[in-house]
Amino acid sequence: MVQIDAATRPVTLLGWPIEHTLSPLIHNTGFRKQDLNYLYTASAVPPELIGEAVTGLRALDFAGANVTIPHKEAVGRYLDDVSAEARAVGAVNTIVLEKKGEERRLFGDNTDVAGFIEPLSPLRERIQGSDVLIFGSGGAARAVAYALLRGLAPSRLTIAARSPGKAERLADDLSPYDSGDVLEVRSLANARPQVRASRLLVNATPVGMAPDTEGTIWPNVDDFSAEQVAYDLVYRPRTTRWLREAGERGATTIGGLDMLIAQAAASYRHWTGRDLPEEAVRQALRTRTPE
Ligand code: NAP
């Protein structure tokens, strides 16, 4: 049993608001299971105080932090260095306090990139080098698009979004990583041929998330097939309507909980040097995420 004492290493989540987060449950389950003297809390930080909150991590000797909406883009300027992933995506979701002698440096990473790719590893051969489509053009879509360009060498990478202007900006920003010129933007209304042609479909919108569980980003179930992989970033519920319908047409499905755990595992490794005990975490999450 871990005691909170003078040696306890604090980690916190910086967000606004932070009520619905599962991160404290995930990380504290890991710390307890591995008997690590760490404590994970959640901090509601209004946008005007984010700079003070980040530099305070250094002063207070925190092990690090997670960063969530609306601060992911803002925190970079208060850090000493960021990873190639965080730089490319333009967002930081993990901060690590690194110590060298007396010096304390703040390093930022974006573990959504590794967290997204990890659940695809068993399917890599099936989807590597094929057409891929992402629904949405927000923060998560950015991390997903970068991860796919770097990790899966798609023959075509379509961003299908209701706001094509925002999707065009995403494509422009990621063009340095698009050496094969595979990125394209489509409106949802014009996406059908690519939905049918893509081996991997990713929902990076909140459509289908509780309480609106009847929503689906692609209601035309005839476009799904057994060759496809459907990957939904939404994890509440664990199986969304979109995922269920793709699965009923034979597609292989991946729910958002796998990415949630994988990105958390990458953050946990940064702070503790240990692997997150994933089975214990899955067990703990079962009670908090409806099927
Ligand atoms: P975001 O930055 O707000 O972007 C949301 C995107 O979805 C935008 O492109 C938005 O379009 C689009 N969208 C929203 N409602 C839509 C609708 N009714 N029809 C079509 N498009 C719609 O959010 P985010 O941070 O990218 O997150 C997206 C989802 O991924 C959330 O549900 C989040 O919980 C989930 N997520 C999961 C993980 C995980 O670990 N599993 C990690 C990150 C995010 P507009 O730009 O036109 O508004």
PDB file of N, CA and C in Angstrom, residues 150-228:
ATOM      1  N   ARG A 150       3.675   8.804 -40.746  1.00  0.00           N
ATOM      2  CA  ARG A 150       4.987   8.338 -40.295  1.00  0.00           C
ATOM      3  C   ARG A 150       5.049   6.827 -40.170  1.00  0.00           C
ATOM      4  N   GLY A 151       3.905   6.210 -39.778  1.00  0.00           N
ATOM      5  CA  GLY A 151       3.968   4.803 -39.378  1.00  0.00           C
ATOM      6  C   GLY A 151       3.429   3.803 -40.377  1.00  0.00           C
ATOM      7  N   LEU A 152       2.554   4.211 -41.296  1.00  0.00           N
ATOM      8  CA  LEU A 152       1.891   3.200 -42.130  1.00  0.00           C
ATOM      9  C   LEU A 152       2.034   3.429 -43.624  1.00  0.00           C
ATOM     10  N   ALA A 153       2.720   4.486 -44.013  1.00  0.00           N
ATOM     11  CA  ALA A 153       2.962   4.778 -45.430  1.00  0.00           C
ATOM     12  C   ALA A 153       1.710   4.538 -46.289  1.00  0.00           C
ATOM     13  N   PRO A 154       0.593   5.218 -45.989  1.00  0.00           N
ATOM     14  CA  PRO A 154      -0.625   4.955 -46.767  1.00  0.00           C
ATOM     15  C   PRO A 154      -0.478   5.367 -48.231  1.00  0.00           C
ATOM     16  N   SER A 155      -1.221   4.666 -49.117  1.00  0.00           N
ATOM     17  CA  SER A 155      -1.183   5.044 -50.538  1.00  0.00           C
ATOM     18  C   SER A 155      -2.032   6.299 -50.762  1.00  0.00           C
ATOM     19  N   ARG A 156      -3.046   6.476 -49.924  1.00  0.00           N
ATOM     20  CA  ARG A 156      -3.821   7.703 -49.926  1.00  0.00           C
ATOM     21  C   ARG A 156      -4.310   7.942 -48.500  1.00  0.00           C
ATOM     22  N   LEU A 157      -4.290   9.191 -48.059  1.00  0.00           N
ATOM     23  CA  LEU A 157      -4.785   9.519 -46.715  1.00  0.00           C
ATOM     24  C   LEU A 157      -5.813  10.625 -46.876  1.00  0.00           C
ATOM     25  N   THR A 158      -7.088  10.256 -46.717  1.00  0.00           N
ATOM     26  CA  THR A 158      -8.184  11.199 -46.930  1.00  0.00           C
ATOM     27  C   THR A 158      -8.663  11.750 -45.593  1.00  0.00           C
ATOM     28  N   ILE A 159      -8.773  13.070 -45.512  1.00  0.00           N
ATOM     29  CA  ILE A 159      -9.396  13.704 -44.348  1.00  0.00           C
ATOM     30  C   ILE A 159     -10.812  14.064 -44.799  1.00  0.00           C
ATOM     31  N   ALA A 160     -11.811  13.416 -44.217  1.00  0.00           N
ATOM     32  CA  ALA A 160     -13.205  13.690 -44.569  1.00  0.00           C
ATOM     33  C   ALA A 160     -13.827  14.485 -43.435  1.00  0.00           C
ATOM     34  N   ALA A 161     -14.183  15.750 -43.720  1.00  0.00           N
ATOM     35  CA  ALA A 161     -14.595  16.634 -42.627  1.00  0.00           C
ATOM     36  C   ALA A 161     -15.760  17.520 -43.034  1.00  0.00           C
ATOM     37  N   ARG A 162     -16.523  17.913 -42.033  1.00  0.00           N
ATOM     38  CA  ARG A 162     -17.657  18.808 -42.333  1.00  0.00           C
ATOM     39  C   ARG A 162     -17.170  20.244 -42.530  1.00  0.00           C
ATOM     40  N   SER A 163     -15.961  20.554 -42.052  1.00  0.00           N
ATOM     41  CA  SER A 163     -15.387  21.887 -42.270  1.00  0.00           C
ATOM     42  C   SER A 163     -14.133  21.735 -43.128  1.00  0.00           C
ATOM     43  N   PRO A 164     -14.265  21.633 -44.458  1.00  0.00           N
ATOM     44  CA  PRO A 164     -13.094  21.367 -45.299  1.00  0.00           C
ATOM     45  C   PRO A 164     -11.987  22.410 -45.147  1.00  0.00           C
ATOM     46  N   GLY A 165     -12.333  23.663 -44.803  1.00  0.00           N
ATOM     47  CA  GLY A 165     -11.303  24.693 -44.636  1.00  0.00           C
ATOM     48  C   GLY A 165     -10.321  24.305 -43.538  1.00  0.00           C
ATOM     49  N   LYS A 166     -10.868  23.817 -42.424  1.00  0.00           N
ATOM     50  CA  LYS A 166     -10.027  23.396 -41.298  1.00  0.00           C
ATOM     51  C   LYS A 166      -9.198  22.169 -41.697  1.00  0.00           C
ATOM     52  N   ALA A 167      -9.819  21.283 -42.465  1.00  0.00           N
ATOM     53  CA  ALA A 167      -9.108  20.081 -42.922  1.00  0.00           C
ATOM     54  C   ALA A 167      -7.970  20.463 -43.872  1.00  0.00           C
ATOM     55  N   GLU A 168      -8.197  21.486 -44.707  1.00  0.00           N
ATOM     56  CA  GLU A 168      -7.134  21.946 -45.618  1.00  0.00           C
ATOM     57  C   GLU A 168      -5.949  22.477 -44.815  1.00  0.00           C
ATOM     58  N   ARG A 169      -6.236  23.192 -43.733  1.00  0.00           N
ATOM     59  CA  ARG A 169      -5.148  23.710 -42.886  1.00  0.00           C
ATOM     60  C   ARG A 169      -4.356  22.558 -42.279  1.00  0.00           C
ATOM     61  N   LEU A 170      -5.096  21.537 -41.834  1.00  0.00           N
ATOM     62  CA  LEU A 170      -4.432  20.353 -41.273  1.00  0.00           C
ATOM     63  C   LEU A 170      -3.498  19.741 -42.330  1.00  0.00           C
ATOM     64  N   ALA A 171      -4.032  19.580 -43.541  1.00  0.00           N
ATOM     65  CA  ALA A 171      -3.232  18.974 -44.625  1.00  0.00           C
ATOM     66  C   ALA A 171      -2.007  19.841 -44.935  1.00  0.00           C
ATOM     67  N   ASP A 172      -2.183  21.157 -44.952  1.00  0.00           N
ATOM     68  CA  ASP A 172      -1.045  22.064 -45.208  1.00  0.00           C
ATOM     69  C   ASP A 172       0.018  21.892 -44.122  1.00  0.00           C
ATOM     70  N   ASP A 173      -0.440  21.895 -42.861  1.00  0.00           N
ATOM     71  CA  ASP A 173       0.508  21.804 -41.744  1.00  0.00           C
ATOM     72  C   ASP A 173       1.292  20.490 -41.777  1.00  0.00           C
ATOM     73  N   LEU A 174       0.646  19.426 -42.257  1.00  0.00           N
ATOM     74  CA  LEU A 174       1.325  18.126 -42.262  1.00  0.00           C
ATOM     75  C   LEU A 174       2.035  17.836 -43.580  1.00  0.00           C
ATOM     76  N   SER A 175       1.970  18.774 -44.515  1.00  0.00           N
ATOM     77  CA  SER A 175       2.587  18.513 -45.828  1.00  0.00           C
ATOM     78  C   SER A 175       4.094  18.204 -45.753  1.00  0.00           C
ATOM     79  N   PRO A 176       4.844  18.784 -44.773  1.00  0.00           N
ATOM     80  CA  PRO A 176       6.266  18.406 -44.693  1.00  0.00           C
ATOM     81  C   PRO A 176       6.477  16.909 -44.445  1.00  0.00           C
ATOM     82  N   TYR A 177       5.463  16.237 -43.917  1.00  0.00           N
ATOM     83  CA  TYR A 177       5.611  14.801 -43.607  1.00  0.00           C
ATOM     84  C   TYR A 177       4.956  13.932 -44.673  1.00  0.00           C
ATOM     85  N   ASP A 178       4.444  14.587 -45.721  1.00  0.00           N
ATOM     86  CA  ASP A 178       3.700  13.878 -46.771  1.00  0.00           C
ATOM     87  C   ASP A 178       4.570  13.772 -48.025  1.00  0.00           C
ATOM     88  N   SER A 179       5.664  13.039 -47.910  1.00  0.00           N
ATOM     89  CA  SER A 179       6.615  12.992 -49.031  1.00  0.00           C
ATOM     90  C   SER A 179       5.995  12.305 -50.253  1.00  0.00           C
ATOM     91  N   GLY A 180       5.039  11.408 -50.030  1.00  0.00           N
ATOM     92  CA  GLY A 180       4.419  10.715 -51.164  1.00  0.00           C
ATOM     93  C   GLY A 180       3.228  11.454 -51.741  1.00  0.00           C
ATOM     94  N   ASP A 181       2.942  12.648 -51.228  1.00  0.00           N
ATOM     95  CA  ASP A 181       1.805  13.442 -51.702  1.00  0.00           C
ATOM     96  C   ASP A 181       0.490  12.644 -51.662  1.00  0.00           C
ATOM     97  N   VAL A 182       0.225  12.020 -50.526  1.00  0.00           N
ATOM     98  CA  VAL A 182      -0.941  11.140 -50.406  1.00  0.00           C
ATOM     99  C   VAL A 182      -2.124  11.799 -49.699  1.00  0.00           C
ATOM    100  N   LEU A 183      -1.895  12.968 -49.062  1.00  0.00           N
ATOM    101  CA  LEU A 183      -2.970  13.613 -48.300  1.00  0.00           C
ATOM    102  C   LEU A 183      -3.987  14.258 -49.218  1.00  0.00           C
ATOM    103  N   GLU A 184      -5.274  14.043 -48.951  1.00  0.00           N
ATOM    104  CA  GLU A 184      -6.319  14.754 -49.686  1.00  0.00           C
ATOM    105  C   GLU A 184      -7.447  15.092 -48.715  1.00  0.00           C
ATOM    106  N   VAL A 185      -8.203  16.131 -49.059  1.00  0.00           N
ATOM    107  CA  VAL A 185      -9.316  16.568 -48.213  1.00  0.00           C
ATOM    108  C   VAL A 185     -10.612  16.403 -48.978  1.00  0.00           C
ATOM    109  N   ARG A 186     -11.625  15.856 -48.317  1.00  0.00           N
ATOM    110  CA  ARG A 186     -12.947  15.763 -48.932  1.00  0.00           C
ATOM    111  C   ARG A 186     -14.000  16.224 -47.936  1.00  0.00           C
ATOM    112  N   SER A 187     -15.087  16.759 -48.480  1.00  0.00           N
ATOM    113  CA  SER A 187     -16.233  17.020 -47.613  1.00  0.00           C
ATOM    114  C   SER A 187     -16.883  15.673 -47.326  1.00  0.00           C
ATOM    115  N   LEU A 188     -17.652  15.607 -46.254  1.00  0.00           N
ATOM    116  CA  LEU A 188     -18.324  14.343 -45.937  1.00  0.00           C
ATOM    117  C   LEU A 188     -19.228  13.919 -47.095  1.00  0.00           C
ATOM    118  N   ALA A 189     -19.849  14.910 -47.754  1.00  0.00           N
ATOM    119  CA  ALA A 189     -20.785  14.598 -48.850  1.00  0.00           C
ATOM    120  C   ALA A 189     -20.071  13.926 -50.031  1.00  0.00           C
ATOM    121  N   ASN A 190     -18.788  14.195 -50.201  1.00  0.00           N
ATOM    122  CA  ASN A 190     -18.049  13.631 -51.352  1.00  0.00           C
ATOM    123  C   ASN A 190     -17.115  12.487 -50.966  1.00  0.00           C
ATOM    124  N   ALA A 191     -17.281  11.979 -49.772  1.00  0.00           N
ATOM    125  CA  ALA A 191     -16.280  11.024 -49.269  1.00  0.00           C
ATOM    126  C   ALA A 191     -16.587   9.572 -49.628  1.00  0.00           C
ATOM    127  N   ARG A 192     -17.757   9.294 -50.169  1.00  0.00           N
ATOM    128  CA  ARG A 192     -18.193   7.899 -50.292  1.00  0.00           C
ATOM    129  C   ARG A 192     -17.211   6.976 -51.046  1.00  0.00           C
ATOM    130  N   PRO A 193     -16.717   7.379 -52.217  1.00  0.00           N
ATOM    131  CA  PRO A 193     -15.809   6.452 -52.907  1.00  0.00           C
ATOM    132  C   PRO A 193     -14.593   6.094 -52.057  1.00  0.00           C
ATOM    133  N   GLN A 194     -14.086   7.068 -51.295  1.00  0.00           N
ATOM    134  CA  GLN A 194     -12.906   6.787 -50.478  1.00  0.00           C
ATOM    135  C   GLN A 194     -13.258   5.995 -49.219  1.00  0.00           C
ATOM    136  N   VAL A 195     -14.491   6.168 -48.728  1.00  0.00           N
ATOM    137  CA  VAL A 195     -14.909   5.337 -47.583  1.00  0.00           C
ATOM    138  C   VAL A 195     -14.900   3.879 -48.028  1.00  0.00           C
ATOM    139  N   ARG A 196     -15.394   3.625 -49.220  1.00  0.00           N
ATOM    140  CA  ARG A 196     -15.455   2.247 -49.729  1.00  0.00           C
ATOM    141  C   ARG A 196     -14.060   1.702 -50.042  1.00  0.00           C
ATOM    142  N   ALA A 197     -13.183   2.590 -50.522  1.00  0.00           N
ATOM    143  CA  ALA A 197     -11.864   2.124 -50.993  1.00  0.00           C
ATOM    144  C   ALA A 197     -10.854   1.969 -49.860  1.00  0.00           C
ATOM    145  N   SER A 198     -11.133   2.545 -48.688  1.00  0.00           N
ATOM    146  CA  SER A 198     -10.113   2.580 -47.634  1.00  0.00           C
ATOM    147  C   SER A 198     -10.101   1.306 -46.806  1.00  0.00           C
ATOM    148  N   ARG A 199      -8.909   0.814 -46.536  1.00  0.00           N
ATOM    149  CA  ARG A 199      -8.750  -0.380 -45.685  1.00  0.00           C
ATOM    150  C   ARG A 199      -8.920  -0.017 -44.211  1.00  0.00           C
ATOM    151  N   LEU A 200      -8.514   1.224 -43.880  1.00  0.00           N
ATOM    152  CA  LEU A 200      -8.636   1.673 -42.485  1.00  0.00           C
ATOM    153  C   LEU A 200      -9.488   2.932 -42.453  1.00  0.00           C
ATOM    154  N   LEU A 201     -10.548   2.902 -41.626  1.00  0.00           N
ATOM    155  CA  LEU A 201     -11.405   4.073 -41.407  1.00  0.00           C
ATOM    156  C   LEU A 201     -11.248   4.474 -39.944  1.00  0.00           C
ATOM    157  N   VAL A 202     -11.021   5.773 -39.700  1.00  0.00           N
ATOM    158  CA  VAL A 202     -10.826   6.237 -38.322  1.00  0.00           C
ATOM    159  C   VAL A 202     -11.863   7.311 -38.016  1.00  0.00           C
ATOM    160  N   ASN A 203     -12.628   7.132 -36.947  1.00  0.00           N
ATOM    161  CA  ASN A 203     -13.520   8.206 -36.507  1.00  0.00           C
ATOM    162  C   ASN A 203     -12.796   9.066 -35.476  1.00  0.00           C
ATOM    163  N   ALA A 204     -12.395  10.273 -35.897  1.00  0.00           N
ATOM    164  CA  ALA A 204     -11.741  11.220 -34.984  1.00  0.00           C
ATOM    165  C   ALA A 204     -12.679  12.393 -34.716  1.00  0.00           C
ATOM    166  N   THR A 205     -13.982  12.126 -34.695  1.00  0.00           N
ATOM    167  CA  THR A 205     -14.979  13.117 -34.268  1.00  0.00           C
ATOM    168  C   THR A 205     -15.648  12.577 -32.997  1.00  0.00           C
ATOM    169  N   PRO A 206     -16.372  13.439 -32.266  1.00  0.00           N
ATOM    170  CA  PRO A 206     -17.069  12.927 -31.080  1.00  0.00           C
ATOM    171  C   PRO A 206     -18.421  12.284 -31.410  1.00  0.00           C
ATOM    172  N   VAL A 207     -18.732  12.129 -32.683  1.00  0.00           N
ATOM    173  CA  VAL A 207     -20.062  11.611 -33.054  1.00  0.00           C
ATOM    174  C   VAL A 207     -20.207  10.158 -32.561  1.00  0.00           C
ATOM    175  N   GLY A 208     -21.298   9.908 -31.827  1.00  0.00           N
ATOM    176  CA  GLY A 208     -21.541   8.573 -31.276  1.00  0.00           C
ATOM    177  C   GLY A 208     -21.245   8.487 -29.792  1.00  0.00           C
ATOM    178  N   MET A 209     -20.649   9.576 -29.260  1.00  0.00           N
ATOM    179  CA  MET A 209     -20.264   9.609 -27.845  1.00  0.00           C
ATOM    180  C   MET A 209     -21.508   9.793 -26.964  1.00  0.00           C
ATOM    181  N   ALA A 210     -21.512   9.146 -25.798  1.00  0.00           N
ATOM    182  CA  ALA A 210     -22.593   9.321 -24.842  1.00  0.00           C
ATOM    183  C   ALA A 210     -22.726  10.804 -24.483  1.00  0.00           C
ATOM    184  N   PRO A 211     -23.924  11.354 -24.340  1.00  0.00           N
ATOM    185  CA  PRO A 211     -25.198  10.637 -24.307  1.00  0.00           C
ATOM    186  C   PRO A 211     -25.846  10.438 -25.687  1.00  0.00           C
ATOM    187  N   ASP A 212     -25.223  10.953 -26.763  1.00  0.00           N
ATOM    188  CA  ASP A 212     -25.867  10.838 -28.084  1.00  0.00           C
ATOM    189  C   ASP A 212     -25.418   9.565 -28.788  1.00  0.00           C
ATOM    190  N   THR A 213     -25.706   8.439 -28.197  1.00  0.00           N
ATOM    191  CA  THR A 213     -25.142   7.175 -28.681  1.00  0.00           C
ATOM    192  C   THR A 213     -25.797   6.679 -29.973  1.00  0.00           C
ATOM    193  N   GLU A 214     -26.883   7.325 -30.398  1.00  0.00           N
ATOM    194  CA  GLU A 214     -27.500   6.921 -31.671  1.00  0.00           C
ATOM    195  C   GLU A 214     -26.827   7.589 -32.866  1.00  0.00           C
ATOM    196  N   GLY A 215     -25.920   8.535 -32.599  1.00  0.00           N
ATOM    197  CA  GLY A 215     -25.216   9.218 -33.684  1.00  0.00           C
ATOM    198  C   GLY A 215     -24.198   8.289 -34.336  1.00  0.00           C
ATOM    199  N   THR A 216     -23.991   8.465 -35.652  1.00  0.00           N
ATOM    200  CA  THR A 216     -22.916   7.742 -36.340  1.00  0.00           C
ATOM    201  C   THR A 216     -22.330   8.664 -37.402  1.00  0.00           C
ATOM    202  N   ILE A 217     -21.042   8.645 -37.559  1.00  0.00           N
ATOM    203  CA  ILE A 217     -20.392   9.531 -38.525  1.00  0.00           C
ATOM    204  C   ILE A 217     -20.644   9.043 -39.946  1.00  0.00           C
ATOM    205  N   TRP A 218     -20.972   7.749 -40.121  1.00  0.00           N
ATOM    206  CA  TRP A 218     -21.207   7.229 -41.479  1.00  0.00           C
ATOM    207  C   TRP A 218     -22.377   6.244 -41.441  1.00  0.00           C
ATOM    208  N   PRO A 219     -23.603   6.742 -41.674  1.00  0.00           N
ATOM    209  CA  PRO A 219     -24.765   5.869 -41.522  1.00  0.00           C
ATOM    210  C   PRO A 219     -24.943   4.840 -42.645  1.00  0.00           C
ATOM    211  N   ASN A 220     -24.212   5.020 -43.769  1.00  0.00           N
ATOM    212  CA  ASN A 220     -24.424   4.123 -44.897  1.00  0.00           C
ATOM    213  C   ASN A 220     -23.648   2.811 -44.713  1.00  0.00           C
ATOM    214  N   VAL A 221     -24.313   1.850 -44.090  1.00  0.00           N
ATOM    215  CA  VAL A 221     -23.613   0.627 -43.682  1.00  0.00           C
ATOM    216  C   VAL A 221     -23.180  -0.229 -44.877  1.00  0.00           C
ATOM    217  N   ASP A 222     -23.772   0.009 -46.054  1.00  0.00           N
ATOM    218  CA  ASP A 222     -23.376  -0.766 -47.250  1.00  0.00           C
ATOM    219  C   ASP A 222     -21.942  -0.469 -47.668  1.00  0.00           C
ATOM    220  N   ASP A 223     -21.366   0.602 -47.151  1.00  0.00           N
ATOM    221  CA  ASP A 223     -19.996   0.957 -47.539  1.00  0.00           C
ATOM    222  C   ASP A 223     -18.934   0.218 -46.717  1.00  0.00           C
ATOM    223  N   PHE A 224     -19.363  -0.525 -45.697  1.00  0.00           N
ATOM    224  CA  PHE A 224     -18.386  -1.268 -44.881  1.00  0.00           C
ATOM    225  C   PHE A 224     -18.202  -2.681 -45.434  1.00  0.00           C
ATOM    226  N   SER A 225     -16.993  -3.234 -45.261  1.00  0.00           N
ATOM    227  CA  SER A 225     -16.747  -4.590 -45.766  1.00  0.00           C
ATOM    228  C   SER A 225     -15.759  -5.323 -44.867  1.00  0.00           C
ATOM    229  N   ALA A 226     -15.629  -6.610 -45.108  1.00  0.00           N
ATOM    230  CA  ALA A 226     -14.806  -7.476 -44.255  1.00  0.00           C
ATOM    231  C   ALA A 226     -13.308  -7.181 -44.391  1.00  0.00           C
ATOM    232  N   GLU A 227     -12.906  -6.490 -45.464  1.00  0.00           N
ATOM    233  CA  GLU A 227     -11.475  -6.177 -45.642  1.00  0.00           C
ATOM    234  C   GLU A 227     -11.066  -5.000 -44.775  1.00  0.00           C
ATOM    235  N   GLN A 228     -12.048  -4.300 -44.212  1.00  0.00           N
ATOM    236  CA  GLN A 228     -11.739  -3.025 -43.554  1.00  0.00           C
ATOM    237  C   GLN A 228     -11.462  -3.160 -42.052  1.00  0.00           C
TER     238      GLN A 228
END
